[in-house]
Coordinates of N, CA and C in Angstrom, one line a residue:
M1 N -28.4 -153.1 72.8 CA -28.4 -152.5 74.1 C -29.2 -151.5 74.4
L2 N -29.8 -150.8 73.2 CA -31.0 -150.1 73.9 C -32.2 -150.6 74.1
L3 N -32.5 -152.0 73.7 CA -33.7 -152.6 74.0 C -33.7 -153.0 75.4
S4 N -32.2 -153.0 75.9 CA -31.9 -153.9 77.0 C -32.0 -152.8 78.0
H5 N -31.6 -151.6 77.5 CA -32.0 -150.2 78.6 C -33.5 -149.6 78.7
R6 N -34.1 -150.2 77.6 CA -35.7 -150.1 77.8 C -36.4 -150.9 78.5
L7 N -35.8 -152.2 78.3 CA -36.5 -153.3 79.2 C -36.0 -153.1 80.5
T8 N -35.0 -152.3 81.2 CA -34.6 -152.5 82.1 C -35.4 -151.2 83.0
G9 N -35.7 -150.4 82.2 CA -36.4 -148.8 82.7 C -38.0 -149.6 82.9
V10 N -38.5 -150.3 81.8 CA -39.9 -150.6 82.0 C -39.9 -151.7 83.3
L11 N -38.9 -152.5 83.5 CA -39.2 -153.3 84.7 C -38.9 -152.6 85.9
A12 N -38.3 -151.5 86.2 CA -38.2 -151.0 87.0 C -39.3 -150.4 87.2
G13 N -40.0 -149.6 86.2 CA -41.5 -148.9 86.3 C -42.2 -150.0 86.7
V14 N -42.4 -151.3 86.4 CA -43.4 -152.3 86.8 C -43.4 -152.7 88.1
L15 N -41.9 -152.9 88.6 CA -41.6 -153.2 90.0 C -41.8 -151.8 91.2
A16 N -41.8 -150.9 90.7 CA -42.1 -149.4 91.4 C -43.4 -149.5 91.6
T17 N -44.5 -149.8 90.6 CA -45.9 -149.6 90.4 C -46.4 -150.7 91.5
V18 N -45.8 -151.9 91.1 CA -46.3 -153.2 92.3 C -45.9 -152.9 93.9
S19 N -44.4 -152.4 94.0 CA -44.1 -151.9 95.6 C -45.2 -150.8 96.0
L20 N -45.6 -150.0 95.1 CA -46.8 -148.9 95.9 C -48.1 -149.6 95.8
V21 N -48.7 -150.5 94.9 CA -49.9 -151.0 95.2 C -50.0 -152.1 96.1
A22 N -49.0 -152.9 96.2 CA -49.1 -154.2 96.9 C -49.4 -153.6 98.7
P23 N -48.8 -152.7 99.4 CA -49.2 -152.2 100.5 C -50.4 -151.9 100.7
A24 N -51.3 -151.1 99.6 CA -52.9 -150.9 100.0 C -53.8 -151.9 99.6
Q25 N -53.1 -152.9 98.7 CA -54.0 -154.3 98.8 C -53.9 -154.9 99.8
A26 N -52.7 -155.5 100.2 CA -52.6 -155.7 101.3 C -53.7 -155.3 102.9
Q27 N -53.7 -154.0 102.8 CA -54.3 -153.3 103.9 C -55.9 -153.4 103.7
D28 N -56.2 -153.7 102.4 CA -57.6 -153.7 102.0 C -57.9 -155.5 102.3
D29 N -57.0 -156.1 102.2 CA -57.0 -157.5 102.5 C -57.1 -158.0 103.8
A30 N -56.4 -156.8 104.6 CA -56.6 -157.3 106.0 C -57.9 -156.9 106.6
K31 N -58.3 -155.7 106.3 CA -59.7 -155.0 106.5 C -60.5 -155.9 106.3
S32 N -60.7 -156.7 105.2 CA -61.7 -157.4 104.9 C -61.7 -158.8 105.8
Q33 N -60.7 -159.2 105.9 CA -60.3 -160.3 107.0 C -60.9 -159.9 108.3
F34 N -60.6 -158.9 108.9 CA -60.8 -158.6 110.2 C -62.6 -158.3 110.0
Q35 N -62.9 -157.6 109.1 CA -64.3 -157.4 109.1 C -65.3 -158.6 109.2
A36 N -64.8 -159.4 108.6 CA -65.4 -160.9 108.4 C -65.4 -161.1 110.1
R37 N -63.8 -161.3 110.9 CA -64.0 -161.8 111.9 C -65.2 -161.1 112.9
Y38 N -65.1 -159.8 112.9 CA -66.3 -159.1 113.9 C -67.6 -159.3 113.7
T39 N -67.7 -159.5 112.4 CA -69.1 -159.9 111.9 C -69.6 -161.5 112.4
E40 N -68.6 -162.5 112.6 CA -68.7 -163.6 113.1 C -68.8 -163.1 114.9
L41 N -68.4 -162.4 115.5 CA -68.3 -162.1 116.5 C -69.6 -161.5 116.9
R42 N -69.9 -160.4 116.4 CA -71.3 -159.6 116.5 C -72.4 -160.7 116.4
T43 N -72.7 -161.5 115.5 CA -73.4 -162.8 114.9 C -73.5 -163.3 116.2
A44 N -72.5 -164.3 116.8 CA -72.2 -164.9 118.0 C -72.8 -164.2 119.5
M45 N -72.7 -163.0 119.5 CA -72.9 -162.3 120.6 C -74.5 -161.9 120.8
E46 N -75.0 -161.5 119.6 CA -76.5 -161.4 119.3 C -77.1 -162.5 119.4
A47 N -76.4 -163.5 119.1 CA -77.4 -165.1 119.4 C -77.0 -165.8 120.9
H48 N -76.1 -164.6 121.5 CA -76.0 -165.2 122.9 C -75.2 -166.5 123.0
D49 N -74.2 -167.0 122.1 CA -73.7 -168.3 121.8 C -72.3 -168.2 122.2
S50 N -72.2 -168.4 123.9 CA -70.8 -168.4 124.2 C -69.7 -168.9 123.8
A51 N -70.0 -170.3 123.1 CA -69.0 -171.2 122.7 C -68.4 -170.6 121.4
A52 N -69.2 -169.9 120.1 CA -69.0 -169.4 119.5 C -68.0 -168.3 120.0
V53 N -68.5 -167.5 120.6 CA -67.9 -166.2 120.9 C -66.2 -166.7 121.5
G54 N -66.6 -167.8 122.3 CA -65.3 -168.5 122.7 C -64.3 -168.5 121.6
K55 N -64.7 -168.9 120.8 CA -63.7 -169.4 119.5 C -63.1 -168.2 118.7
I56 N -63.5 -166.9 119.1 CA -62.9 -165.7 118.5 C -61.9 -164.9 119.1
L57 N -62.7 -164.9 120.6 CA -61.8 -164.3 121.9 C -60.6 -165.1 122.2
A58 N -59.2 -164.2 122.2 CA -58.4 -165.4 123.0 C -58.7 -165.7 124.4
P59 N -58.1 -166.7 124.7 CA -58.3 -166.7 126.1 C -57.9 -166.0 127.0
D60 N -56.8 -165.0 127.1 CA -56.6 -164.0 127.8 C -57.3 -162.7 127.7
Y61 N -58.3 -162.6 126.7 CA -58.9 -161.6 126.0 C -59.3 -160.4 127.5
T62 N -59.2 -159.4 127.0 CA -59.5 -158.1 127.9 C -59.9 -157.0 126.9
M63 N -61.5 -156.2 127.6 CA -61.7 -154.9 127.3 C -61.6 -153.9 128.1
T64 N -60.9 -152.9 127.7 CA -60.5 -151.4 128.6 C -61.6 -150.7 128.1
D65 N -62.6 -150.2 128.7 CA -63.7 -149.3 128.9 C -62.7 -147.9 128.9
M66 N -63.7 -146.9 128.4 CA -63.4 -145.7 128.6 C -63.2 -145.0 129.8
R67 N -63.6 -145.5 131.1 CA -62.9 -145.3 132.3 C -61.4 -146.1 132.6
G68 N -61.0 -146.7 131.8 CA -59.9 -147.4 132.0 C -59.8 -148.6 132.5
Q69 N -61.1 -148.9 133.2 CA -61.4 -150.2 133.9 C -61.3 -151.6 133.0
V70 N -60.7 -152.6 133.3 CA -60.2 -153.5 132.3 C -61.1 -154.8 132.7
H71 N -61.9 -155.5 131.9 CA -62.9 -156.1 132.2 C -62.4 -157.9 131.2
P72 N -62.1 -158.9 131.9 CA -61.9 -159.9 131.5 C -62.8 -160.5 130.4
A73 N -62.7 -161.7 129.6 CA -63.5 -162.1 128.9 C -65.0 -162.8 129.2
A74 N -64.5 -163.2 130.5 CA -65.6 -164.0 131.4 C -66.9 -163.3 131.7
E75 N -66.2 -161.9 132.0 CA -67.0 -160.7 132.7 C -67.7 -160.3 131.1
V76 N -67.1 -160.2 130.1 CA -67.9 -159.3 128.7 C -69.1 -160.6 128.5
L77 N -68.5 -162.0 128.4 CA -69.6 -162.9 128.5 C -70.8 -162.9 129.0
E78 N -70.6 -162.6 130.4 CA -71.5 -162.4 131.5 C -72.6 -161.6 131.3
R79 N -72.1 -160.3 130.7 CA -72.8 -159.1 130.4 C -73.6 -159.5 129.0
M80 N -73.1 -160.0 127.9 CA -73.8 -160.5 126.4 C -74.9 -161.1 127.3
A81 N -75.0 -162.4 128.2 CA -75.8 -163.3 128.3 C -77.0 -162.5 129.0
K82 N -76.7 -161.2 129.5 CA -77.9 -160.4 130.5 C -78.3 -159.6 129.5
M83 N -77.9 -159.2 128.2 CA -78.3 -158.3 127.2 C -79.5 -158.9 126.4
P84 N -80.8 -158.0 126.4 CA -81.9 -158.5 125.7 C -81.8 -158.9 124.3
A85 N -82.7 -160.0 123.6 CA -82.3 -160.4 122.5 C -82.5 -159.5 121.5
G86 N -82.5 -159.8 120.1 CA -82.2 -158.6 119.2 C -83.5 -157.9 118.7
A87 N -85.0 -158.4 119.3 CA -86.0 -157.3 118.9 C -85.4 -155.8 119.2
G88 N -85.6 -155.4 117.7 CA -85.6 -153.7 117.9 C -84.2 -153.4 118.0
R89 N -83.1 -154.2 117.8 CA -81.9 -153.9 117.5 C -81.2 -153.8 116.7
K90 N -80.4 -153.4 116.4 CA -79.3 -153.3 114.9 C -78.0 -152.7 115.2
G91 N -77.2 -153.7 115.0 CA -75.7 -153.0 115.0 C -74.7 -153.4 113.7
E92 N -73.7 -152.6 113.7 CA -72.8 -153.0 112.8 C -71.0 -152.7 113.2
T93 N -70.6 -153.6 112.8 CA -69.1 -153.1 112.9 C -68.4 -152.8 111.9
T94 N -67.7 -151.7 111.8 CA -67.0 -151.4 110.5 C -65.3 -151.2 111.1
V95 N -64.4 -151.7 110.0 CA -63.0 -152.1 110.2 C -62.8 -150.7 109.4
L96 N -62.1 -149.5 110.3 CA -61.5 -148.8 109.9 C -60.1 -148.6 109.3
S97 N -59.0 -149.4 109.9 CA -58.0 -149.7 109.7 C -57.3 -150.9 110.2
A98 N -56.5 -151.7 109.6 CA -55.8 -153.4 109.8 C -54.6 -153.2 109.6
T99 N -53.5 -153.1 110.4 CA -52.3 -153.8 110.0 C -51.5 -155.1 110.6
V100 N -51.4 -155.5 109.8 CA -50.7 -157.0 110.5 C -49.5 -157.2 110.5
T101 N -48.9 -157.4 111.6 CA -47.4 -157.6 112.0 C -47.1 -158.8 112.2
G102 N -46.5 -159.9 111.4 CA -46.3 -161.2 111.8 C -47.5 -161.9 112.3
D103 N -47.8 -162.5 113.5 CA -48.6 -163.1 114.0 C -49.6 -161.9 115.0
S104 N -49.6 -160.8 114.8 CA -50.3 -159.9 115.5 C -50.9 -159.1 114.5
A105 N -51.8 -158.2 114.8 CA -52.8 -157.2 114.2 C -53.1 -156.0 114.8
S106 N -53.3 -154.9 114.6 CA -53.7 -153.7 115.2 C -54.9 -153.2 114.7
V107 N -55.9 -153.3 115.0 CA -57.2 -153.1 114.2 C -58.1 -151.9 114.9
E108 N -58.5 -150.8 113.9 CA -59.3 -149.8 114.7 C -60.5 -150.1 113.9
Q109 N -61.4 -150.0 114.8 CA -63.1 -150.4 114.4 C -64.0 -149.6 115.1
Q110 N -65.2 -149.3 114.4 CA -66.2 -148.5 115.4 C -67.5 -149.5 115.0
L111 N -68.0 -149.5 116.3 CA -69.3 -150.4 116.6 C -70.5 -149.6 116.5
S112 N -71.6 -149.3 115.5 CA -72.6 -148.4 115.3 C -73.7 -149.2 115.8
G113 N -74.8 -149.0 116.8 CA -75.9 -149.6 117.1 C -77.0 -148.6 117.3
S114 N -78.2 -149.4 117.5 CA -79.4 -148.6 117.7 C -80.7 -149.6 118.7
M115 N -81.2 -149.2 119.0 CA -82.1 -150.1 119.6 C -83.6 -149.0 119.8
K116 N -84.7 -149.6 120.0 CA -85.9 -148.8 120.6 C -86.1 -149.5 122.3
R117 N -86.3 -148.4 123.0 CA -86.6 -148.8 124.3 C -87.4 -147.6 125.2
A118 N -88.5 -148.1 125.9 CA -89.3 -147.0 127.0 C -88.3 -146.4 127.7
G119 N -88.6 -145.2 127.6 CA -88.0 -144.4 128.6 C -88.9 -144.3 130.0
D120 N -88.0 -143.1 130.7 CA -88.8 -143.0 132.2 C -90.3 -142.5 131.8
D121 N -90.5 -141.6 130.7 CA -91.7 -141.2 130.5 C -92.8 -142.0 129.7
G122 N -92.4 -143.2 129.7 CA -93.4 -144.3 129.1 C -93.6 -144.4 127.7
E123 N -92.4 -143.5 126.8 CA -92.6 -143.3 125.6 C -91.4 -144.3 125.0
E124 N -91.5 -144.7 123.6 CA -90.5 -145.5 123.1 C -89.8 -144.5 122.6
H125 N -88.2 -144.8 122.8 CA -87.5 -143.8 122.2 C -86.2 -144.5 121.3
T126 N -85.4 -144.0 120.3 CA -84.7 -144.8 119.6 C -83.2 -144.3 120.3
M127 N -82.6 -145.1 120.9 CA -81.3 -145.0 121.3 C -79.9 -145.6 120.3
E128 N -79.0 -144.6 120.1 CA -78.1 -144.8 119.2 C -76.8 -144.9 119.8
M129 N -75.8 -145.6 119.6 CA -74.5 -145.6 120.1 C -73.2 -145.8 119.3
Q130 N -72.1 -145.4 119.1 CA -71.2 -145.5 118.4 C -70.1 -145.8 119.5
A131 N -69.0 -146.6 119.1 CA -68.1 -146.6 119.9 C -66.8 -147.3 119.1
K132 N -65.6 -146.6 119.4 CA -64.5 -147.0 118.7 C -63.6 -147.2 119.3
S133 N -62.8 -148.3 118.9 CA -61.8 -149.2 119.8 C -60.5 -149.4 119.2
K134 N -59.6 -149.5 119.8 CA -58.2 -149.9 119.0 C -58.1 -151.3 119.7
D135 N -58.2 -152.3 118.7 CA -58.0 -153.9 119.2 C -56.9 -154.4 118.5
T136 N -56.4 -155.6 119.2 CA -55.0 -156.3 118.7 C -55.5 -158.0 118.7
W137 N -55.3 -158.4 117.5 CA -55.8 -159.8 117.3 C -54.3 -160.4 117.1
V138 N -54.1 -161.6 117.5 CA -53.1 -162.7 117.6 C -53.7 -163.9 116.6
K139 N -52.5 -164.3 116.0 CA -52.8 -165.7 115.2 C -52.4 -166.9 116.0
R140 N -53.4 -167.6 116.0 CA -52.6 -169.0 116.9 C -53.5 -169.7 115.8
G141 N -52.1 -170.5 115.4 CA -52.6 -171.7 113.9 C -53.1 -170.8 113.0
D142 N -54.3 -171.1 112.4 CA -55.0 -170.7 111.1 C -56.0 -169.5 111.3
A143 N -56.2 -169.4 112.7 CA -57.3 -168.4 113.3 C -56.9 -167.2 114.0
W144 N -57.3 -166.2 113.7 CA -57.2 -165.1 114.2 C -58.2 -164.9 115.6
L145 N -57.5 -164.3 116.4 CA -58.4 -164.4 117.9 C -57.9 -163.0 118.6
L146 N -59.1 -162.5 119.0 CA -59.3 -161.1 119.4 C -58.6 -161.0 121.0
Q147 N -57.7 -160.3 121.1 CA -56.5 -160.6 122.6 C -57.2 -159.4 123.0
T148 N -57.1 -158.2 122.9 CA -57.7 -156.6 123.7 C -58.5 -156.0 122.6
S149 N -59.2 -155.2 123.5 CA -59.9 -154.2 122.8 C -59.8 -152.9 123.8
V150 N -59.4 -151.7 123.3 CA -59.4 -150.3 124.3 C -60.6 -149.7 123.6
Q151 N -61.2 -149.3 124.0 CA -62.2 -148.3 124.0 C -61.6 -147.0 123.6
V152 N -61.8 -146.1 122.7 CA -61.1 -144.8 122.4 C -62.0 -143.7 122.3
G153 N -63.6 -144.2 122.1 CA -64.4 -143.4 122.2 C -65.8 -143.4 122.1
V154 N -67.0 -142.7 122.5 CA -68.2 -143.4 122.8 C -69.1 -142.0 122.4
V155 N -70.0 -142.1 121.4 CA -70.9 -141.6 121.4 C -72.6 -142.0 121.8
I156 N -73.1 -141.4 122.2 CA -74.7 -142.0 122.8 C -75.5 -141.0 122.4
K157 N -76.7 -141.5 121.6 CA -77.7 -140.3 121.1 C -79.1 -140.8 121.6
R158 N -79.9 -140.0 121.9 CA -81.7 -140.5 122.3 C -82.3 -139.5 121.3
D159 N -83.0 -140.4 120.6 CA -83.8 -139.7 119.4 C -83.1 -138.6 118.6
G160 N -81.9 -139.2 118.4 CA -80.9 -138.2 117.7 C -80.6 -137.0 118.2
E161 N -80.8 -136.9 119.3 CA -79.7 -135.7 120.1 C -79.0 -136.4 120.7
E162 N -77.5 -135.9 120.8 CA -76.5 -136.2 121.7 C -76.6 -135.9 122.9
F163 N -76.4 -136.5 123.9 CA -76.1 -136.8 125.3 C -75.4 -137.2 126.0
F164 N -74.3 -137.7 125.4 CA -72.9 -138.2 126.0 C -71.9 -138.4 124.5
R165 N -70.8 -137.8 125.3 CA -69.4 -138.0 124.0 C -68.3 -138.2 124.9
E166 N -67.6 -138.7 124.5 CA -66.2 -138.9 125.2 C -65.2 -139.6 124.2
G167 N -64.4 -138.9 123.9 CA -63.1 -139.1 122.8 C -63.1 -139.5 121.6
M168 N -64.4 -139.2 121.1 CA -64.4 -139.1 119.6 C -64.9 -137.9 119.1

């Protein structure tokens, strides 16, 4: 009888520990899963690979900028095609949080990038940008597709000096 009570206590302790650890592990798994998707997206965009980008964006994808203007996928792809190729550019996306609920996921991410470009003064300057967004992903079959991105903050620096900030 005493062994039965001890075993029940140990079992309850193990279950309590698992129930506390499982959500944290699920959060980490979701973050790493979406981190990989953002890496795929950034790589495809840097390569100007519209077909690969199209496999990551949902057909009804929209991006809402800091001014509240909504841009459909076609417009985002058009802007991507006009971006200069990667020379002197660096970019990194970091998933800050990810929560999966059924076939939908809410992800907060931050894009950090830099590039060198000539200024009006003829000198080369380092431009840095950080943009934070709250994104919604939807699961279609086995794939997670990015459905919406809503920018919630932007910081822009020139040669290390901040000259624009909104929402961060």
